[in-house]
């Protein structure tokens, strides 16, 4: 990636650099490498934030859909306790559906 390319470019520059200029060149290259690493970290952080926002939006959409469908216990909330409760309710509904489909198979 970006760091690899930079590393190779730095190596080449060091090979054609005069020995007495090497410390200066290395210091400049070090700063450049740190800037690239900082940029990579920043992009990663922004990506993480974007993913979190998208997930939050999905939760809100799901809460809204279930509330409109009249499923009790579902409404838009960001409260962690209420979210845990809603997740447990979803899990319960899922288990009940599995049981139902198994008993349907048994009588089929």
PDB file of C-alpha atoms in Angstrom:
ATOM      1  CA  UNK A   1       0.000   0.000   0.000  1.00  0.00           C
ATOM      2  CA  UNK A   2       0.897   3.609   0.597  1.00  0.00           C
ATOM      3  CA  UNK A   3       3.549   2.822   3.220  1.00  0.00           C
ATOM      4  CA  UNK A   4       5.248   0.175   1.039  1.00  0.00           C
ATOM      5  CA  UNK A   5       5.596   2.555  -1.912  1.00  0.00           C
ATOM      6  CA  UNK A   6       6.997   5.252   0.347  1.00  0.00           C
ATOM      7  CA  UNK A   7       9.484   2.816   1.871  1.00  0.00           C
ATOM      8  CA  UNK A   8      10.830   1.798  -1.578  1.00  0.00           C
ATOM      9  CA  UNK A   9      11.051   5.414  -2.710  1.00  0.00           C
ATOM     10  CA  UNK A  10      13.003   6.257   0.440  1.00  0.00           C
ATOM     11  CA  UNK A  11      15.418   3.338  -0.097  1.00  0.00           C
ATOM     12  CA  UNK A  12      16.158   4.494  -3.657  1.00  0.00           C
ATOM     13  CA  UNK A  13      16.701   8.077  -2.513  1.00  0.00           C
ATOM     14  CA  UNK A  14      19.135   6.891   0.184  1.00  0.00           C
ATOM     15  CA  UNK A  15      21.197   4.925  -2.354  1.00  0.00           C
ATOM     16  CA  UNK A  16      21.858   7.917  -4.612  1.00  0.00           C
ATOM     17  CA  UNK A  17      22.298  10.356  -1.752  1.00  0.00           C
ATOM     18  CA  UNK A  18      25.776  11.644  -0.810  1.00  0.00           C
ATOM     19  CA  UNK A  19      26.898  10.166   2.570  1.00  0.00           C
ATOM     20  CA  UNK A  20      27.100  13.536   4.364  1.00  0.00           C
ATOM     21  CA  UNK A  21      23.512  14.371   3.315  1.00  0.00           C
ATOM     22  CA  UNK A  22      22.156  11.027   4.539  1.00  0.00           C
ATOM     23  CA  UNK A  23      21.169  12.102   8.108  1.00  0.00           C
ATOM     24  CA  UNK A  24      19.204  15.070   6.717  1.00  0.00           C
ATOM     25  CA  UNK A  25      17.508  12.884   4.114  1.00  0.00           C
ATOM     26  CA  UNK A  26      16.643  10.225   6.717  1.00  0.00           C
ATOM     27  CA  UNK A  27      15.129  12.856   9.058  1.00  0.00           C
ATOM     28  CA  UNK A  28      12.985  14.246   6.216  1.00  0.00           C
ATOM     29  CA  UNK A  29      11.924  10.738   5.224  1.00  0.00           C
ATOM     30  CA  UNK A  30      11.040   9.916   8.845  1.00  0.00           C
ATOM     31  CA  UNK A  31       8.744  12.961   8.971  1.00  0.00           C
ATOM     32  CA  UNK A  32       7.153  11.953   5.672  1.00  0.00           C
ATOM     33  CA  UNK A  33       6.559   8.390   6.920  1.00  0.00           C
ATOM     34  CA  UNK A  34       4.981   9.697  10.147  1.00  0.00           C
ATOM     35  CA  UNK A  35       2.690  11.972   8.126  1.00  0.00           C
ATOM     36  CA  UNK A  36       1.569   9.026   5.999  1.00  0.00           C
ATOM     37  CA  UNK A  37       0.946   6.873   9.091  1.00  0.00           C
ATOM     38  CA  UNK A  38      -1.051   9.726  10.649  1.00  0.00           C
ATOM     39  CA  UNK A  39      -3.136  10.012   7.468  1.00  0.00           C
ATOM     40  CA  UNK A  40      -3.789   6.247   7.441  1.00  0.00           C
ATOM     41  CA  UNK A  41      -4.891   6.371  11.113  1.00  0.00           C
ATOM     42  CA  UNK A  42      -7.148   9.357  10.407  1.00  0.00           C
ATOM     43  CA  UNK A  43      -8.766   7.627   7.411  1.00  0.00           C
ATOM     44  CA  UNK A  44      -9.290   4.487   9.519  1.00  0.00           C
ATOM     45  CA  UNK A  45     -10.933   6.532  12.274  1.00  0.00           C
ATOM     46  CA  UNK A  46     -13.265   8.261   9.803  1.00  0.00           C
ATOM     47  CA  UNK A  47     -14.132   4.899   8.268  1.00  0.00           C
ATOM     48  CA  UNK A  48     -14.907   3.468  11.733  1.00  0.00           C
ATOM     49  CA  UNK A  49     -17.115   6.483  12.548  1.00  0.00           C
ATOM     50  CA  UNK A  50     -18.960   6.111   9.234  1.00  0.00           C
ATOM     51  CA  UNK A  51     -19.622   2.408   9.940  1.00  0.00           C
ATOM     52  CA  UNK A  52     -20.898   3.210  13.462  1.00  0.00           C
ATOM     53  CA  UNK A  53     -23.243   5.885  12.068  1.00  0.00           C
ATOM     54  CA  UNK A  54     -24.562   3.476   9.423  1.00  0.00           C
ATOM     55  CA  UNK A  55     -25.168   0.787  12.065  1.00  0.00           C
ATOM     56  CA  UNK A  56     -26.960   3.307  14.307  1.00  0.00           C
ATOM     57  CA  UNK A  57     -29.177   4.226  11.346  1.00  0.00           C
ATOM     58  CA  UNK A  58     -29.949   0.529  10.700  1.00  0.00           C
ATOM     59  CA  UNK A  59     -30.974   0.070  14.354  1.00  0.00           C
ATOM     60  CA  UNK A  60     -33.274   3.111  14.128  1.00  0.00           C
ATOM     61  CA  UNK A  61     -34.800   1.817  10.863  1.00  0.00           C
ATOM     62  CA  UNK A  62     -35.409  -1.578  12.467  1.00  0.00           C
ATOM     63  CA  UNK A  63     -36.974  -0.045  15.593  1.00  0.00           C
ATOM     64  CA  UNK A  64     -39.203   2.130  13.435  1.00  0.00           C
ATOM     65  CA  UNK A  65     -40.291  -0.803  11.217  1.00  0.00           C
ATOM     66  CA  UNK A  66     -41.145  -3.026  14.204  1.00  0.00           C
ATOM     67  CA  UNK A  67     -42.984  -0.179  15.947  1.00  0.00           C
ATOM     68  CA  UNK A  68     -45.093   0.478  12.812  1.00  0.00           C
ATOM     69  CA  UNK A  69     -45.810  -3.266  12.611  1.00  0.00           C
ATOM     70  CA  UNK A  70     -47.225  -2.999  16.132  1.00  0.00           C
ATOM     71  CA  UNK A  71     -44.644  -5.247  17.814  1.00  0.00           C
ATOM     72  CA  UNK A  72     -44.809  -4.288  21.485  1.00  0.00           C
ATOM     73  CA  UNK A  73     -41.582  -3.161  23.132  1.00  0.00           C
ATOM     74  CA  UNK A  74     -40.229  -1.534  19.975  1.00  0.00           C
ATOM     75  CA  UNK A  75     -39.750   2.210  19.602  1.00  0.00           C
ATOM     76  CA  UNK A  76     -36.837   4.419  18.611  1.00  0.00           C
ATOM     77  CA  UNK A  77     -34.327   4.633  21.461  1.00  0.00           C
ATOM     78  CA  UNK A  78     -30.563   4.876  21.959  1.00  0.00           C
ATOM     79  CA  UNK A  79     -30.716   3.963  25.662  1.00  0.00           C
ATOM     80  CA  UNK A  80     -28.355   0.969  26.148  1.00  0.00           C
ATOM     81  CA  UNK A  81     -30.670  -0.818  28.639  1.00  0.00           C
ATOM     82  CA  UNK A  82     -33.675  -0.469  26.319  1.00  0.00           C
ATOM     83  CA  UNK A  83     -31.576  -1.606  23.340  1.00  0.00           C
ATOM     84  CA  UNK A  84     -30.526  -4.727  25.277  1.00  0.00           C
ATOM     85  CA  UNK A  85     -34.170  -5.395  26.092  1.00  0.00           C
ATOM     86  CA  UNK A  86     -35.139  -5.016  22.416  1.00  0.00           C
ATOM     87  CA  UNK A  87     -32.330  -7.365  21.346  1.00  0.00           C
ATOM     88  CA  UNK A  88     -33.525  -9.958  23.873  1.00  0.00           C
ATOM     89  CA  UNK A  89     -37.087  -9.576  22.564  1.00  0.00           C
ATOM     90  CA  UNK A  90     -35.872 -10.125  18.985  1.00  0.00           C
ATOM     91  CA  UNK A  91     -33.982 -13.231  20.084  1.00  0.00           C
ATOM     92  CA  UNK A  92     -37.112 -14.546  21.830  1.00  0.00           C
ATOM     93  CA  UNK A  93     -39.254 -13.909  18.716  1.00  0.00           C
ATOM     94  CA  UNK A  94     -36.660 -15.725  16.597  1.00  0.00           C
ATOM     95  CA  UNK A  95     -36.650 -18.744  18.937  1.00  0.00           C
ATOM     96  CA  UNK A  96     -40.463 -18.882  18.963  1.00  0.00           C
ATOM     97  CA  UNK A  97     -40.472 -18.833  15.140  1.00  0.00           C
ATOM     98  CA  UNK A  98     -37.969 -21.714  15.048  1.00  0.00           C
ATOM     99  CA  UNK A  99     -40.102 -23.750  17.477  1.00  0.00           C
ATOM    100  CA  UNK A 100     -43.184 -23.001  15.385  1.00  0.00           C
ATOM    101  CA  UNK A 101     -41.593 -24.114  12.119  1.00  0.00           C
ATOM    102  CA  UNK A 102     -40.286 -27.287  13.788  1.00  0.00           C
ATOM    103  CA  UNK A 103     -43.750 -28.222  15.088  1.00  0.00           C
ATOM    104  CA  UNK A 104     -45.237 -27.462  11.637  1.00  0.00           C
ATOM    105  CA  UNK A 105     -42.765 -29.923  10.137  1.00  0.00           C
ATOM    106  CA  UNK A 106     -43.715 -32.506  12.770  1.00  0.00           C
ATOM    107  CA  UNK A 107     -47.417 -32.327  11.753  1.00  0.00           C
ATOM    108  CA  UNK A 108     -46.777 -32.095   8.017  1.00  0.00           C
TER     109      UNK A 108
END
